[in-house]
CSV table of C-alpha atoms and ligand atoms in Angstrom, one decimal:
chain,number,residue,atom,x,y,z
A,30,UNK,CA,94.8,126.3,96.6
A,31,UNK,CA,94.9,127.9,93.1
A,32,UNK,CA,91.5,127.4,91.5
A,33,UNK,CA,92.5,128.5,88.1
A,34,UNK,CA,96.3,128.2,87.6
A,35,UNK,CA,96.2,130.6,84.7
A,36,UNK,CA,95.0,133.7,86.6
A,37,UNK,CA,96.5,133.3,90.0
A,38,UNK,CA,97.4,136.6,91.7
A,39,UNK,CA,100.9,137.3,93.1
A,40,UNK,CA,99.8,136.6,96.7
A,41,UNK,CA,98.5,133.2,96.0
A,42,UNK,CA,101.7,132.3,94.2
A,43,UNK,CA,103.6,133.4,97.3
A,44,UNK,CA,101.3,131.4,99.6
A,45,UNK,CA,101.7,128.3,97.5
A,46,UNK,CA,105.5,128.6,97.4
A,47,UNK,CA,105.7,129.2,101.1
A,48,UNK,CA,103.5,126.3,101.9
A,49,UNK,CA,105.5,124.1,99.7
A,50,UNK,CA,108.7,125.3,101.2
A,51,UNK,CA,107.3,124.5,104.7
A,52,UNK,CA,106.3,121.0,103.5
A,53,UNK,CA,109.8,120.4,102.1
A,54,UNK,CA,111.5,121.6,105.2
A,55,UNK,CA,109.4,119.2,107.3
A,56,UNK,CA,109.7,116.2,105.2
A,57,UNK,CA,113.5,116.3,105.4
A,58,UNK,CA,113.3,115.8,109.2
A,59,UNK,CA,111.8,112.3,108.9
A,60,UNK,CA,112.8,111.0,105.6
A,61,UNK,CA,114.2,107.6,106.5
A,62,UNK,CA,112.9,105.1,103.9
A,63,UNK,CA,114.5,106.3,100.7
A,64,UNK,CA,118.1,106.1,99.7
A,65,UNK,CA,118.5,109.8,99.2
A,66,UNK,CA,121.3,111.6,100.9
A,67,UNK,CA,119.9,115.0,102.0
A,68,UNK,CA,123.1,116.3,103.5
A,69,UNK,CA,124.4,118.3,100.5
A,70,UNK,CA,125.1,121.9,99.7
A,71,UNK,CA,125.5,123.2,96.2
A,72,UNK,CA,124.8,126.8,97.0
A,73,UNK,CA,128.1,127.9,95.4
A,74,UNK,CA,126.7,126.9,92.1
A,75,UNK,CA,123.5,128.9,92.1
A,76,UNK,CA,124.8,131.4,89.6
A,77,UNK,CA,124.6,128.7,87.0
A,78,UNK,CA,120.8,128.5,87.3
A,79,UNK,CA,120.7,131.5,85.1
A,80,UNK,CA,122.0,129.6,82.1
A,81,UNK,CA,120.7,126.9,79.8
A,82,UNK,CA,123.6,124.4,79.9
A,83,UNK,CA,122.9,121.6,77.5
A,84,UNK,CA,125.2,118.6,77.2
A,85,UNK,CA,123.3,117.2,74.2
A,86,UNK,CA,124.6,114.0,72.7
A,87,UNK,CA,128.0,112.4,73.3
A,88,UNK,CA,129.9,113.8,76.2
A,89,UNK,CA,133.3,113.3,74.5
A,90,UNK,CA,132.4,114.9,71.2
A,91,UNK,CA,131.7,118.6,70.7
A,92,UNK,CA,132.1,121.3,68.2
A,93,UNK,CA,134.4,124.1,69.5
A,94,UNK,CA,131.8,126.6,68.4
A,95,UNK,CA,129.2,125.3,70.8
A,96,UNK,CA,129.9,126.9,74.1
A,97,UNK,CA,126.8,126.4,76.2
A,98,UNK,CA,127.7,123.0,77.6
A,99,UNK,CA,129.6,121.5,80.6
A,100,UNK,CA,131.0,118.5,78.8
A,101,UNK,CA,134.5,119.0,80.3
A,102,UNK,CA,132.9,118.6,83.8
A,103,UNK,CA,131.1,115.6,82.6
A,104,UNK,CA,134.2,114.0,81.3
A,105,UNK,CA,136.1,114.6,84.5
A,106,UNK,CA,133.3,113.0,86.5
A,107,UNK,CA,133.2,110.0,84.3
A,108,UNK,CA,137.0,109.6,84.5
A,109,UNK,CA,136.6,109.5,88.3
A,110,UNK,CA,134.1,106.7,88.1
A,111,UNK,CA,136.1,104.8,85.5
A,112,UNK,CA,139.1,104.8,87.9
A,113,UNK,CA,136.8,103.7,90.8
A,114,UNK,CA,135.7,100.6,88.8
A,115,UNK,CA,139.1,99.9,87.2
A,116,UNK,CA,137.9,100.6,83.7
A,117,UNK,CA,140.4,101.5,81.0
A,118,UNK,CA,139.2,103.0,77.8
A,119,UNK,CA,135.8,104.0,79.1
A,120,UNK,CA,132.8,105.5,77.6
A,121,UNK,CA,129.7,106.7,79.4
A,122,UNK,CA,127.5,109.7,80.2
A,123,UNK,CA,125.7,111.5,83.0
A,124,UNK,CA,122.1,110.2,82.9
A,125,UNK,CA,118.9,111.3,84.5
A,126,UNK,CA,119.3,108.6,87.1
A,127,UNK,CA,119.9,104.9,87.7
A,128,UNK,CA,116.9,104.0,85.6
A,129,UNK,CA,118.2,105.5,82.4
A,130,UNK,CA,121.5,103.9,83.1
A,131,UNK,CA,119.8,100.5,83.3
A,132,UNK,CA,117.9,101.1,80.1
A,133,UNK,CA,121.2,102.0,78.4
A,134,UNK,CA,123.0,98.9,79.8
A,135,UNK,CA,120.3,96.7,78.4
A,136,UNK,CA,120.2,98.6,75.1
A,137,UNK,CA,124.0,98.0,74.7
A,138,UNK,CA,123.5,94.3,75.5
A,139,UNK,CA,120.8,94.0,72.9
A,140,UNK,CA,122.9,95.9,70.3
A,141,UNK,CA,125.8,93.6,70.9
A,142,UNK,CA,123.7,90.4,71.0
A,143,UNK,CA,120.3,91.0,69.3
A,144,UNK,CA,119.1,87.4,70.0
A,145,UNK,CA,119.7,87.3,73.7
A,146,UNK,CA,117.7,86.1,76.6
A,147,UNK,CA,117.6,88.4,79.6
A,148,UNK,CA,118.2,87.2,83.1
A,149,UNK,CA,117.6,89.2,86.3
A,150,UNK,CA,116.5,88.3,89.8
A,151,UNK,CA,112.9,89.0,91.0
A,152,UNK,CA,114.4,91.5,93.5
A,153,UNK,CA,115.6,93.7,90.7
A,154,UNK,CA,114.5,97.3,90.4
A,155,UNK,CA,111.3,97.9,88.4
A,156,UNK,CA,113.3,99.9,85.8
A,157,UNK,CA,115.1,96.6,84.9
A,158,UNK,CA,112.0,94.8,83.8
A,159,UNK,CA,110.7,97.9,82.1
A,160,UNK,CA,113.9,98.2,80.1
A,161,UNK,CA,113.5,94.6,78.9
A,162,UNK,CA,109.9,95.4,77.9
A,163,UNK,CA,110.9,98.6,76.1
A,164,UNK,CA,113.6,96.8,74.2
A,165,UNK,CA,111.6,93.7,73.7
A,166,UNK,CA,114.2,91.4,75.1
A,167,UNK,CA,112.7,88.1,76.3
A,168,UNK,CA,113.0,88.1,80.1
A,169,UNK,CA,113.6,85.0,82.3
A,170,UNK,CA,113.0,86.0,85.9
A,171,UNK,CA,115.2,84.3,88.4
A,172,UNK,CA,114.2,83.7,92.0
A,173,UNK,CA,115.9,85.5,94.8
A,174,UNK,CA,117.1,84.0,98.1
A,175,UNK,CA,115.6,85.1,101.3
A,176,UNK,CA,118.3,87.8,101.8
A,177,UNK,CA,117.4,89.3,98.3
A,178,UNK,CA,120.5,87.8,96.5
A,179,UNK,CA,119.9,86.0,93.2
A,180,UNK,CA,119.4,82.2,93.4
A,181,UNK,CA,122.6,81.0,91.6
A,182,UNK,CA,121.4,77.4,91.2
A,183,UNK,CA,118.3,78.5,89.4
A,184,UNK,CA,120.3,81.0,87.3
A,185,UNK,CA,122.6,78.1,86.3
A,186,UNK,CA,119.6,75.9,85.3
A,187,UNK,CA,118.0,78.6,83.2
A,188,UNK,CA,121.3,79.6,81.5
A,189,UNK,CA,122.0,76.0,80.8
A,190,UNK,CA,118.5,75.5,79.3
A,191,UNK,CA,119.2,78.4,76.9
A,192,UNK,CA,122.9,77.6,76.4
A,193,UNK,CA,122.7,78.1,72.6
A,194,UNK,CA,121.5,81.7,72.9
A,195,UNK,CA,123.5,84.7,74.0
A,196,UNK,CA,122.7,86.2,77.4
A,197,UNK,CA,122.1,89.6,78.9
A,198,UNK,CA,122.3,89.6,82.7
A,199,UNK,CA,121.5,92.2,85.3
A,200,UNK,CA,123.3,91.9,88.6
A,201,UNK,CA,122.2,93.9,91.5
A,202,UNK,CA,125.0,95.6,93.5
A,203,UNK,CA,122.5,96.4,96.2
A,204,UNK,CA,118.9,95.6,95.7
A,205,UNK,CA,116.4,98.3,96.5
A,206,UNK,CA,114.5,96.6,99.4
A,207,UNK,CA,117.2,94.5,101.1
A,208,UNK,CA,120.5,95.9,99.8
A,209,UNK,CA,121.5,92.4,98.6
A,210,UNK,CA,124.6,92.0,96.4
A,211,UNK,CA,124.6,89.5,93.5
A,212,UNK,CA,128.2,88.2,93.3
A,213,UNK,CA,129.8,89.0,89.9
A,214,UNK,CA,132.5,86.3,90.5
A,215,UNK,CA,129.9,83.5,91.0
A,216,UNK,CA,127.9,84.5,87.9
A,217,UNK,CA,131.0,84.6,85.8
A,218,UNK,CA,131.9,81.1,87.0
A,219,UNK,CA,128.4,79.9,86.1
A,220,UNK,CA,128.7,81.4,82.5
A,221,UNK,CA,132.0,79.5,82.1
A,222,UNK,CA,130.5,76.2,83.4
A,223,UNK,CA,127.5,76.4,81.0
A,224,UNK,CA,129.9,77.6,78.2
A,225,UNK,CA,128.1,80.8,77.2
A,226,UNK,CA,130.7,83.1,75.8
A,227,UNK,CA,128.4,85.7,74.2
A,228,UNK,CA,127.0,87.7,77.1
A,229,UNK,CA,126.5,91.2,78.3
A,230,UNK,CA,126.8,91.7,82.1
A,231,UNK,CA,125.1,94.8,83.3
A,232,UNK,CA,125.5,95.9,86.9
A,233,UNK,CA,122.7,97.9,88.6
A,234,UNK,CA,124.7,99.7,91.2
A,235,UNK,CA,122.3,102.5,91.9
A,236,UNK,CA,123.3,102.7,95.6
A,237,UNK,CA,126.0,100.1,96.0
A,238,UNK,CA,128.2,101.6,93.3
A,239,UNK,CA,129.1,104.3,95.8
A,240,UNK,CA,129.4,101.9,98.8
A,241,UNK,CA,131.4,98.8,97.7
A,242,UNK,CA,134.5,100.6,96.4
A,243,UNK,CA,134.9,102.3,99.8
A,244,UNK,CA,134.7,99.1,101.9
A,245,UNK,CA,137.9,97.1,102.1
A,246,UNK,CA,136.4,93.6,102.4
A,247,UNK,CA,133.6,94.2,99.9
A,248,UNK,CA,133.3,92.4,96.5
A,249,UNK,CA,135.3,94.4,94.0
A,250,UNK,CA,133.6,96.2,91.1
A,251,UNK,CA,136.4,95.9,88.5
A,252,UNK,CA,136.1,95.9,84.8
A,253,UNK,CA,139.7,94.8,84.8
A,254,UNK,CA,139.1,91.6,86.8
A,255,UNK,CA,135.7,90.7,85.4
A,256,UNK,CA,134.0,90.8,82.0
A,257,UNK,CA,131.5,93.5,83.1
A,258,UNK,CA,129.7,95.1,80.2
A,259,UNK,CA,128.1,98.2,81.8
A,260,UNK,CA,127.3,99.7,85.1
A,261,UNK,CA,124.6,102.2,86.2
A,262,UNK,CA,124.9,104.3,89.3
A,263,UNK,CA,122.5,106.9,90.8
A,264,UNK,CA,123.9,110.3,91.6
A,265,UNK,CA,121.1,111.6,93.7
A,266,UNK,CA,121.2,108.6,96.1
A,267,UNK,CA,124.6,108.4,98.0
A,268,UNK,CA,126.1,111.6,96.6
A,269,UNK,CA,122.8,113.5,96.9
A,270,UNK,CA,121.5,116.3,94.7
A,271,UNK,CA,118.4,118.5,94.3
A,272,UNK,CA,118.5,117.4,90.6
A,273,UNK,CA,118.2,113.8,89.8
A,274,UNK,CA,121.0,112.2,87.9
A,275,UNK,CA,123.3,109.2,87.6
A,276,UNK,CA,126.0,107.8,85.4
A,277,UNK,CA,126.4,104.9,83.1
A,278,UNK,CA,129.7,103.5,82.1
A,279,UNK,CA,130.8,100.9,79.5
A,280,UNK,CA,133.8,99.8,77.5
A,281,UNK,CA,134.4,102.3,74.7
A,282,UNK,CA,134.5,99.6,72.0
A,283,UNK,CA,130.9,98.7,72.7
A,284,UNK,CA,129.6,102.1,71.6
A,285,UNK,CA,131.5,102.4,68.3
A,286,UNK,CA,128.5,101.5,66.2
A,287,UNK,CA,125.7,103.0,68.5
A,288,UNK,CA,125.2,106.6,67.4
A,289,UNK,CA,125.3,108.6,64.3
A,290,UNK,CA,126.7,112.1,63.7
A,291,UNK,CA,124.2,114.9,64.1
A,292,UNK,CA,125.8,117.6,62.0
A,293,UNK,CA,124.0,120.7,63.4
A,294,UNK,CA,124.8,119.7,67.0
A,295,UNK,CA,128.4,118.9,66.2
A,296,UNK,CA,128.2,115.6,68.2
A,297,UNK,CA,127.1,112.0,68.0
A,298,UNK,CA,123.8,110.7,69.1
A,299,UNK,CA,125.1,108.0,71.5
A,300,UNK,CA,122.8,108.7,74.4
A,301,UNK,CA,119.2,107.8,75.2
A,302,UNK,CA,117.9,111.4,75.5
A,303,UNK,CA,119.0,114.1,73.1
A,304,UNK,CA,119.3,117.3,75.1
A,305,UNK,CA,120.8,116.6,78.5
A,306,UNK,CA,121.0,118.7,81.6
A,307,UNK,CA,124.5,120.2,81.8
A,308,UNK,CA,123.9,121.4,85.4
A,309,UNK,CA,123.9,117.7,86.4
A,310,UNK,CA,127.4,117.2,85.1
A,311,UNK,CA,128.5,120.4,86.9
A,312,UNK,CA,126.8,119.3,90.2
A,313,UNK,CA,128.3,115.8,90.0
A,314,UNK,CA,131.8,117.2,89.3
A,315,UNK,CA,131.4,119.7,92.2
A,316,UNK,CA,130.3,116.9,94.6
A,317,UNK,CA,133.3,114.8,93.7
A,318,UNK,CA,135.7,117.7,93.8
A,319,UNK,CA,134.6,118.9,97.2
A,320,UNK,CA,133.7,115.6,98.9
A,321,UNK,CA,135.6,112.9,96.9
A,322,UNK,CA,138.1,112.5,99.7
A,323,UNK,CA,135.4,112.2,102.3
A,324,UNK,CA,133.2,109.5,100.6
A,325,UNK,CA,135.0,106.7,102.3
A,326,UNK,CA,134.4,108.2,105.7
A,327,UNK,CA,130.8,108.8,104.9
A,328,UNK,CA,130.3,105.2,103.9
A,329,UNK,CA,131.9,103.9,107.2
A,330,UNK,CA,129.6,106.2,109.2
A,331,UNK,CA,126.5,105.0,107.4
A,332,UNK,CA,127.6,101.3,107.8
A,333,UNK,CA,128.1,101.8,111.6
A,334,UNK,CA,124.8,103.6,112.0
A,335,UNK,CA,123.0,100.8,110.0
A,336,UNK,CA,124.5,98.2,112.3
A,337,UNK,CA,123.4,100.3,115.3
A,338,UNK,CA,119.8,100.5,113.9
A,339,UNK,CA,119.9,96.7,113.3
A,340,UNK,CA,120.9,96.0,116.8
A,341,UNK,CA,118.3,98.3,118.3
A,342,UNK,CA,115.6,96.7,116.2
A,343,UNK,CA,116.7,93.3,117.2
A,344,UNK,CA,116.4,94.2,120.9
A,345,UNK,CA,112.8,95.3,120.4
A,346,UNK,CA,111.7,92.3,118.4
A,347,UNK,CA,111.5,93.7,114.9
A,348,UNK,CA,113.6,90.9,113.2
A,349,UNK,CA,115.8,93.1,111.2
A,350,UNK,CA,117.8,92.0,108.1
A,351,UNK,CA,121.1,93.8,107.3
A,352,UNK,CA,123.1,92.4,104.4
A,353,UNK,CA,126.9,92.6,104.4
A,354,UNK,CA,128.2,95.8,102.8
A,355,UNK,CA,124.7,97.3,102.9
A,356,UNK,CA,123.2,100.3,104.7
A,357,UNK,CA,119.6,99.1,104.1
A,358,UNK,CA,117.9,97.7,107.2
A,359,UNK,CA,114.7,95.7,106.4
A,360,UNK,CA,112.4,94.7,109.2
A,361,UNK,CA,108.8,93.7,110.1
A,362,UNK,CA,106.4,96.4,109.0
A,363,UNK,CA,105.6,98.7,112.0
A,364,UNK,CA,102.1,100.3,112.7
A,365,UNK,CA,101.0,102.7,110.0
A,366,UNK,CA,101.5,105.8,112.2
A,367,UNK,CA,105.3,105.1,112.3
A,368,UNK,CA,105.6,104.2,108.6
A,369,UNK,CA,103.8,107.4,107.8
A,370,UNK,CA,105.8,109.7,110.1
A,371,UNK,CA,109.2,108.3,109.0
A,372,UNK,CA,108.3,107.8,105.3
A,373,UNK,CA,109.4,104.2,105.5
A,374,UNK,CA,109.4,102.3,102.2
A,375,UNK,CA,107.0,99.3,102.4
A,376,UNK,CA,106.8,96.1,100.4
A,377,UNK,CA,104.3,93.5,101.6
A,378,UNK,CA,105.0,93.0,105.3
A,379,UNK,CA,108.5,94.4,105.1
A,380,UNK,CA,109.6,98.0,105.8
A,381,UNK,CA,113.1,99.4,105.4
A,382,UNK,CA,115.2,102.3,106.5
A,383,UNK,CA,118.2,103.3,104.3
A,384,UNK,CA,120.7,104.7,106.7
A,385,UNK,CA,122.0,107.6,104.6
A,386,UNK,CA,124.2,110.4,105.8
A,387,UNK,CA,121.4,112.3,107.4
A,388,UNK,CA,120.2,109.4,109.6
A,389,UNK,CA,122.3,110.0,112.7
A,390,UNK,CA,122.3,107.8,115.8
A,391,UNK,CA,120.1,110.5,117.4
A,392,UNK,CA,117.6,110.1,114.6
A,393,UNK,CA,117.7,106.3,115.1
A,394,UNK,CA,117.0,106.7,118.8
A,395,UNK,CA,114.0,108.8,118.0
A,396,UNK,CA,112.7,106.2,115.6
A,397,UNK,CA,113.2,103.4,118.1
A,398,UNK,CA,111.3,105.5,120.7
A,399,UNK,CA,108.4,105.9,118.3
A,400,UNK,CA,108.4,102.2,117.6
A,401,UNK,CA,108.3,101.4,121.3
A,402,UNK,CA,105.5,103.9,121.9
A,403,UNK,CA,103.5,102.4,119.1
A,404,UNK,CA,103.9,98.9,120.7
A,405,UNK,CA,102.8,100.1,124.1
B,508,PLP,C1,116.8,103.5,93.0
B,508,PLP,C2,117.2,102.4,92.2
B,508,PLP,C3,117.3,102.4,90.8
B,508,PLP,C4,116.7,103.6,90.1
B,508,PLP,O1,117.5,104.7,90.2
B,508,PLP,P1,116.8,106.2,89.9
B,508,PLP,O2,118.0,107.0,90.0
B,508,PLP,O3,115.7,106.4,90.9
B,508,PLP,O4,116.3,106.1,88.5
B,508,PLP,C5,117.7,101.4,90.1
B,508,PLP,N1,118.1,100.2,90.7
B,508,PLP,C6,118.1,100.1,92.1
B,508,PLP,C7,118.6,98.9,92.7
B,508,PLP,C8,117.7,101.2,92.9
B,508,PLP,O5,117.6,101.1,94.2
């Protein structure tokens, strides 16, 4: 322990770093509760840690005299996501994570329709409610069904009650606790029935944005087929990264009036933060370039392993819930010892494991053994 951080001697810095390294190495072993892929390798990029790469402002606009950015890599990554979600004429940027993407989605909604009411299910991520608070958008919470999916009947009643106001909606493409998917198609039908034509549909696809497109039978995420307004995806979840990041995408016409020109930066102020980590863009591009062809295979393996975990939990009386197209297995909260060792995420009397790439069947067997032992 450093007593005074300002006058620590070399050895104590060494000790602290070594201890922390040890702690990190160990936590990787049993990190089962959080949707973070830990199976990544960016070591080829370590040279770039020497530079300050700043993608300040709009990713698509830069002065040719400014050379310390990685906006070409950012654009390539965004292009890849735009294709994945069938979005022509896209705009977006690499964010600090899913949360910033959610804030941006709601911000766009409010800029488009300043007098909106905001609707989202109670199973939505905390960043969604926070974004509504930040932006002072009146929020109407909608109940969730038992599996975590939005209650469509209640949504219809609430929309109908405010049918003369425009609407901003958040749909979860994979809720945090139960991996539930709100169906875009059903919500679009409801909007038609209640005759609300001015709406902004934001999709929180933090994890699901990297799962659904790679599962044949899954609901499509398509800007072409549906009037989606924006989508936010986490980068450090399925793709995995030591630096936290994500992407937000929208239709280019929605940002036309958002940002003004900042002359000395040679770009437009269209993003939430000003300076942005350019390493993020480089990391994301690198992950897509090296693993893009393998994502589908990774998704299938995670789905299979999630089903395996569900079946094993079922056998030992843990009442698991695994939604379709999801890798999040929720179950009855086990004894504290097991929760602690495996870093299970807990909410009320529910625990969950997110079966990411590093949760192998062997790991699952170990977890089941621990659960059986705790029961005995
Ligand atoms: C994790 C998560 C977020 C937030 O993503 P960060 O990258 O941690 O900011 C948003 N929505 C859902 C559904 C999530 O699971």
